[in-house]
GROMACS .gro file of C-alpha atoms in nm:
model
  247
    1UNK     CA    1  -0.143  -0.496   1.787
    2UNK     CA    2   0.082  -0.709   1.566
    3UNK     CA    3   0.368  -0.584   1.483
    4UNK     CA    4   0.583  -0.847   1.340
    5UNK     CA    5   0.726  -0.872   0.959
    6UNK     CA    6   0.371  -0.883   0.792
    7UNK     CA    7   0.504  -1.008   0.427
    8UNK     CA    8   0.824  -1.185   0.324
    9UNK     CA    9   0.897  -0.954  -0.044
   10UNK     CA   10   1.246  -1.046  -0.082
   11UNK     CA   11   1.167  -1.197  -0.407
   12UNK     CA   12   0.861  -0.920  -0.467
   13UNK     CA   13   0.892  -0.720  -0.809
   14UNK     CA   14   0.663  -0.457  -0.734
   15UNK     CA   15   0.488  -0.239  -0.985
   16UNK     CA   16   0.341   0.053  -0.802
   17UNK     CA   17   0.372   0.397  -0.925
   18UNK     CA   18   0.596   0.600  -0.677
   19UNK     CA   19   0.648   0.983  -0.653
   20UNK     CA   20   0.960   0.943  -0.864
   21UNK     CA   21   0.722   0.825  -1.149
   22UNK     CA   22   0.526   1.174  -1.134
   23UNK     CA   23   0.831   1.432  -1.058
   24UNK     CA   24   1.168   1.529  -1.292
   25UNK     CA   25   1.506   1.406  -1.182
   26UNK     CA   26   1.573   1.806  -1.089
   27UNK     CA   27   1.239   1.795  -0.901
   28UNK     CA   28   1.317   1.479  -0.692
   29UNK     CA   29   1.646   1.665  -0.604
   30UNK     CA   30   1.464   1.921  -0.438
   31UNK     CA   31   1.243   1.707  -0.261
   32UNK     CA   32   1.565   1.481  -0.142
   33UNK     CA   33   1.734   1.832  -0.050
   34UNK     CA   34   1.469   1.894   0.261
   35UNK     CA   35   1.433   1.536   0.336
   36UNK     CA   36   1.665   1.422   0.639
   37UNK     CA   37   1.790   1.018   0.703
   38UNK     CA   38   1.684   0.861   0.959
   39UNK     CA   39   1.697   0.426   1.056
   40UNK     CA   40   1.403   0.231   1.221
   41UNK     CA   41   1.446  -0.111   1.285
   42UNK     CA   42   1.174  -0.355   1.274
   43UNK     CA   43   0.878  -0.306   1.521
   44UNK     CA   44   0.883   0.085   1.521
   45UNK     CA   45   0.621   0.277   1.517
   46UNK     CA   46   0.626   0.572   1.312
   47UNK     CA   47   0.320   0.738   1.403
   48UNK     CA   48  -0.033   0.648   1.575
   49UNK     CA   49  -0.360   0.768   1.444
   50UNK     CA   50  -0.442   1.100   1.568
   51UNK     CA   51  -0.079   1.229   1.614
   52UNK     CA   52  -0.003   1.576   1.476
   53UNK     CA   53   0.070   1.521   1.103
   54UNK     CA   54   0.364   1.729   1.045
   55UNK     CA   55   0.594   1.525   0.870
   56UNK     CA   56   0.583   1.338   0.520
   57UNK     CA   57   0.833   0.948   0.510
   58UNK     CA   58   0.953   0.850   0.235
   59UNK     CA   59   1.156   0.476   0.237
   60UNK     CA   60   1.482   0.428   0.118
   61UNK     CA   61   1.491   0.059   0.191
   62UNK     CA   62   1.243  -0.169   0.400
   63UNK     CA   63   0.861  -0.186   0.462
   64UNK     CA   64   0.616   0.003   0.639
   65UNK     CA   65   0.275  -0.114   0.730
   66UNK     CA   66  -0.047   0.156   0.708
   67UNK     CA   67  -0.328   0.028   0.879
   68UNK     CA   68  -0.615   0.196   1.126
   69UNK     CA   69  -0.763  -0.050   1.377
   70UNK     CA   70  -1.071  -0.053   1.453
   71UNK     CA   71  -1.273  -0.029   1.805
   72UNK     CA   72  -1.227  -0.415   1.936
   73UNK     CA   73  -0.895  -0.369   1.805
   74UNK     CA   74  -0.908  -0.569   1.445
   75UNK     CA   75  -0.624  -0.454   1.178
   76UNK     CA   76  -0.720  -0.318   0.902
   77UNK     CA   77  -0.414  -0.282   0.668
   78UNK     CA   78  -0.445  -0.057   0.340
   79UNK     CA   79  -0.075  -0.006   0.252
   80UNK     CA   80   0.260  -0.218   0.235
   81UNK     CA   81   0.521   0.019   0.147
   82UNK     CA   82   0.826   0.005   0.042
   83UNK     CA   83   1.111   0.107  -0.145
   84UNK     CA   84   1.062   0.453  -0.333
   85UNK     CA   85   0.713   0.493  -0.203
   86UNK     CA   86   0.634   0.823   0.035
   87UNK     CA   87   0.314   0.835   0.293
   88UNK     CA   88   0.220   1.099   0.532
   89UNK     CA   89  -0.062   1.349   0.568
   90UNK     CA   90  -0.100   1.700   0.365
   91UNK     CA   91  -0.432   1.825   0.351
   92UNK     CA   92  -0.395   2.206   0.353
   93UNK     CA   93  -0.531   2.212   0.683
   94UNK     CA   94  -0.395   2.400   1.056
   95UNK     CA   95  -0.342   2.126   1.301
   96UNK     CA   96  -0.410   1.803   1.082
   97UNK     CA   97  -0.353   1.488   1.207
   98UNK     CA   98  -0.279   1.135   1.078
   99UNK     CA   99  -0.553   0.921   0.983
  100UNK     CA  100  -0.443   0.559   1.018
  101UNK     CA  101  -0.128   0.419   1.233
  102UNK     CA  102   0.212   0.344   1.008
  103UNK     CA  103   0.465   0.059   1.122
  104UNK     CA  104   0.833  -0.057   1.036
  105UNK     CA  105   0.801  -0.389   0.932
  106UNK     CA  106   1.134  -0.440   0.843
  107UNK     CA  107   1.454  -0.211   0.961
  108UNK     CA  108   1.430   0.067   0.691
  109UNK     CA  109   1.602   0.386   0.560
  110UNK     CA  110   1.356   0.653   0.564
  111UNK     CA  111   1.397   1.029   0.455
  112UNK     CA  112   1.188   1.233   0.665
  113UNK     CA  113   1.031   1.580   0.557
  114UNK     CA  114   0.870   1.825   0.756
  115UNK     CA  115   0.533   1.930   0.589
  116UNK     CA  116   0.653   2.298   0.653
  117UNK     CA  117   0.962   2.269   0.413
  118UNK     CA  118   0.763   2.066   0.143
  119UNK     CA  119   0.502   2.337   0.173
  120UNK     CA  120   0.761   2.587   0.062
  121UNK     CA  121   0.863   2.378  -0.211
  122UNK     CA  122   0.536   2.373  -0.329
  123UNK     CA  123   0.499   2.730  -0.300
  124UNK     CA  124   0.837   2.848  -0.473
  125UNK     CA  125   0.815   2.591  -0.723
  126UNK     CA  126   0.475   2.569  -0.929
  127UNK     CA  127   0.553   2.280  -1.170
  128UNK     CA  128   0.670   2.080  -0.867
  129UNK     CA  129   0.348   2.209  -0.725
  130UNK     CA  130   0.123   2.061  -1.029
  131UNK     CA  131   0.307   1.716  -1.064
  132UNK     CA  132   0.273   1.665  -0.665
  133UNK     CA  133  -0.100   1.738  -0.703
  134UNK     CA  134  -0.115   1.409  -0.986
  135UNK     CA  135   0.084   1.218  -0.726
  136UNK     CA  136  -0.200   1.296  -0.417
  137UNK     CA  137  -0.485   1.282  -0.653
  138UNK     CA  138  -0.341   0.929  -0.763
  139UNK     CA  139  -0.286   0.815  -0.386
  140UNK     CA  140  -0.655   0.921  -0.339
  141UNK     CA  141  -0.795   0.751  -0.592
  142UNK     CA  142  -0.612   0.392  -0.498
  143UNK     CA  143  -0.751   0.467  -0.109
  144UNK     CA  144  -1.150   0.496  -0.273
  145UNK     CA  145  -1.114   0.253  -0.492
  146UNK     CA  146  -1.006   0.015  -0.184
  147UNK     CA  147  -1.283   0.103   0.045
  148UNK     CA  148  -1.532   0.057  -0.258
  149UNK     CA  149  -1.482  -0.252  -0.354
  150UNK     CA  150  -1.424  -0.365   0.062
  151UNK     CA  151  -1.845  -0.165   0.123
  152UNK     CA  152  -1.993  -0.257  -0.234
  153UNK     CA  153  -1.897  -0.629  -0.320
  154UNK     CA  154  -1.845  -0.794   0.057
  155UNK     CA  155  -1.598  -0.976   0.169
  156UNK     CA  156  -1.551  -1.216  -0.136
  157UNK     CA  157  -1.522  -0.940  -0.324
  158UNK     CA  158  -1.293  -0.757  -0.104
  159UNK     CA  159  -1.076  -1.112  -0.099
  160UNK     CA  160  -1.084  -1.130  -0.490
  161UNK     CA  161  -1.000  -0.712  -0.513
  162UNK     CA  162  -0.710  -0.769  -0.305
  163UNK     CA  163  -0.527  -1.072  -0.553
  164UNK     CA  164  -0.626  -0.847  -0.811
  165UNK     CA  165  -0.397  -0.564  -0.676
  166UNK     CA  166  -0.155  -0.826  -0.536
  167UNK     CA  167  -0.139  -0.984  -0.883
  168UNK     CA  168  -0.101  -0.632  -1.040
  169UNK     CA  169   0.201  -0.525  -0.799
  170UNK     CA  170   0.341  -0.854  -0.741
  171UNK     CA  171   0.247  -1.075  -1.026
  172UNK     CA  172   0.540  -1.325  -1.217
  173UNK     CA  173   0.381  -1.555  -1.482
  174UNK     CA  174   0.332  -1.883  -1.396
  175UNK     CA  175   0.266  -2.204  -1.622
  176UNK     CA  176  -0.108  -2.217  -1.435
  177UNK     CA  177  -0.152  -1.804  -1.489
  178UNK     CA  178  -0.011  -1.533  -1.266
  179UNK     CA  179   0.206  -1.624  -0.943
  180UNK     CA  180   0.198  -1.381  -0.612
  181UNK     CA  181   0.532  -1.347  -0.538
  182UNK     CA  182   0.452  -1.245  -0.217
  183UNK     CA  183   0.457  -1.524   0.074
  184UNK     CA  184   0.096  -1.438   0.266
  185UNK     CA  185  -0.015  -1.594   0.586
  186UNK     CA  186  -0.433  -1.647   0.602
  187UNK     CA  187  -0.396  -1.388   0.892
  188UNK     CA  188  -0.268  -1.101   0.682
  189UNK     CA  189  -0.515  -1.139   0.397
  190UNK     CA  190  -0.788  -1.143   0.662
  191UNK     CA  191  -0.633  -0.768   0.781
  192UNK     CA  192  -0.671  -0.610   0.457
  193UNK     CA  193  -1.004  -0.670   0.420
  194UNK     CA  194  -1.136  -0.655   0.769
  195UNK     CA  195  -1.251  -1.011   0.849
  196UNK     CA  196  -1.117  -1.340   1.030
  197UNK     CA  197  -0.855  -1.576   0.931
  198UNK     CA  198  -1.135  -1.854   0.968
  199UNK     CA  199  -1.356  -1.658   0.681
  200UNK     CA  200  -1.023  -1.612   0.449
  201UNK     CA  201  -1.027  -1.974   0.481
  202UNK     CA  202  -1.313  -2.061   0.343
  203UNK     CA  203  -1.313  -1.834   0.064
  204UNK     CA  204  -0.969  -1.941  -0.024
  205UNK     CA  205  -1.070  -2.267  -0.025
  206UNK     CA  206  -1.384  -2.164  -0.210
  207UNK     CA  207  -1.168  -2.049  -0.512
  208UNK     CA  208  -0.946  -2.327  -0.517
  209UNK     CA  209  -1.181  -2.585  -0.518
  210UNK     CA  210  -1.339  -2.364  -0.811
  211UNK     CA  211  -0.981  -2.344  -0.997
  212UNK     CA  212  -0.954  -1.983  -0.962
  213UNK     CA  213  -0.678  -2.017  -0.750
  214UNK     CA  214  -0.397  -2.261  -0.682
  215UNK     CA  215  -0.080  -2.273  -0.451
  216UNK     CA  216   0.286  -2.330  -0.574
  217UNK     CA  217   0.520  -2.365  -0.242
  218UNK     CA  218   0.320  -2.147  -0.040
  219UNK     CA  219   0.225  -1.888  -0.245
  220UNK     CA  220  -0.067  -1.777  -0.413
  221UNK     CA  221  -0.123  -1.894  -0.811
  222UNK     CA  222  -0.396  -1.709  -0.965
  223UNK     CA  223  -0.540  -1.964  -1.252
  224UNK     CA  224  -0.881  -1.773  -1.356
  225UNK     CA  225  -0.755  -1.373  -1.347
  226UNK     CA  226  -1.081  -1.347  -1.543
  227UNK     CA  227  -1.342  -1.484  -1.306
  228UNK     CA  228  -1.162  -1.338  -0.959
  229UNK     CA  229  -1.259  -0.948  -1.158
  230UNK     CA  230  -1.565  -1.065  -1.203
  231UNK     CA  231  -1.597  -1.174  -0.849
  232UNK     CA  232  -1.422  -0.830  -0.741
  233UNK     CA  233  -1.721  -0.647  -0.933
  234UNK     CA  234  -1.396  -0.513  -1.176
  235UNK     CA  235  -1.555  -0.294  -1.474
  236UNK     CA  236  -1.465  -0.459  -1.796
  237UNK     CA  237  -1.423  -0.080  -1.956
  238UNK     CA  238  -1.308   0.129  -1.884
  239UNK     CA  239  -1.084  -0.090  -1.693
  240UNK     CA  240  -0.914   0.013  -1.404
  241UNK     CA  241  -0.576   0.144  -1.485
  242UNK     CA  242  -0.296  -0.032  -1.296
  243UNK     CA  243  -0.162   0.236  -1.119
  244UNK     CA  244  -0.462   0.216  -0.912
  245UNK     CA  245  -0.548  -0.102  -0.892
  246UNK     CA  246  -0.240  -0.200  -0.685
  247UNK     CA  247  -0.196  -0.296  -0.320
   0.00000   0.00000   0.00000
C-alpha cells in the first residue's frame, strides 16, 4: 500500500459541497459540540476496510485518502478529502462496518464523532435530522455516479470523468481553457480509475496529441472541456449538477 502525500493542493481552490453547505450555523454547533480533536500526522491510517464503523471524521485541516484495494492489491482511490469535508459510515445498521480503507495524507486536524452521539442528534433534533439526510443522499449520489461512468464508458471514459470532476473541484481559468490546480503524478490518476500508470499514459497522450488536453508546468490544462464530456459519456441535459460531479 502507498501511503505517501498522494496530491500536492496547496494552491487547490476546491469547490465541493461540504456538510456545512447543507446544515445552519446553530446546527453545525451541535454537530461540533459531540465531535472531539484529535492530530494524525501523515501516513496514518484511520481505519481499514472491514473495521467496526462506529465513528464519523470530519477534517479540520489536511487530507485524507478513501480508497478500497482490490484482491492483487491495486488502489482504487474514490475520495481526496479535505478541509470541511466529513466521511465515515452510517447506515442504520447493528454492527456495520467500513467499506473502503481511509488514510492521512497529510498531518491533519480531525474532529471525531462517535456514530452513537450523532445518532442522538439526529433523534432529538428532526430538522438536523432532514438536512443530514440531503447531505448522505448527496454523498451517495457522487459514489454512483463514480462507479458508473468507471463500468459504463471504460477506462477512457473513466480517465475523461475524472478531469471532469478534477476540473469542477479544482479548475482556475487558463488562457488555453481550464487549469487543474492540482499537481498529479500518472500513478495517482491510474488509482482512481483502476488501471496502470502505463495505460494513463497512453490515454494522456491520446488527448494531448488530440488537443483536448495540454500541460502548463506540470499540471493538467484542459483545452476541449467539450469533447473530454463527450468522451466521459456526460448527458448534455439534464447536465450533471456540480455538486456531484466533483472528485
Amino acid at each position: 500500500m502507498t501511503t505517501t502525500n498522494t496530491m500536492n493542493t496547496n494552491e487547490a481552490n476546491s469547490s465541493k459541497y461540504q456538510i456545512s453547505d447543507f446544515l445552519t450555523a446553530e446546527q453545525f454547533q451541535r454537530l461540533e459540540s459531540v465531535m472531539y480533536a484529535r492530530k494524525f500526522q501523515a501516513n496514518t491510517t484511520l481505519f481499514w476496510e472491514g473495521d467496526p464503523a462506529d465513528k464519523l471524521f470530519y477534517v479540520k485541516s489536511g487530507q485524507v485518502k478513501i480508497y478500497k484495494t482490490t484482491e492483487d492489491g491495486k488502489e482504487l482511490i474514490l475520495y481526496i478529502l479535505q478541509k470541511g469535508d466529513l466521511f465515515g459510515e452510517l447506515g442504520g445498521l447493528s454492527h456495520l462496518h467500513y467499506s473502503f480503507n481511509a488514510v492521512v495524507t497529510k498531518d491533519a486536524d480531525i474532529g471525531v464523532v462517535q456514530t452513537a452521539d450523532l445518532e442522538v442528534l439526529i433523534y432529538q433534533n428532526g430538522e438536523f435530522a432532514v438536512d443530514f439526510m440531503k447531505w448522505m443522499g448527496l454523498t451517495h449520489r457522487t459514489t454512483q455516479s463514480k462507479f458508473r461512468d468507471l463500468l459504463l464508458y471504460g477506462k477512457p471514459g473513466a480517465l475523461a470523468s475524472t478531469l471532469v470532476r478534477m476540473s469542477n473541484s479544482y479548475g482556475q481559468p487558463h488562457k488555453n481553457g481550464v487549469k487543474i490546480n492540482v499537481k498529479l503524478t500518472n500513478t495517482e490518476l491510474a488509482q482512481f480509475i483502476g488501471t496502470t500508470r502505463e495505460s494513463v499514459n497512453r490515454l494522456l497522450s491520446g488527448l494531448k496529441d488530440e488537443g483536448v488536453i495540454d500541460y502548463d508546468k506540470n499540471h493538467i490544462v484542459i483545452c476541449n472541456l467539450t469533447q473530454l464530456k463527450c468522451i466521459a459519456g456526460c448527458p448534455s441535459f439534464p447536465a450533471c449538477p456540480k455538486e456531484v460531479c466533483r472528485i
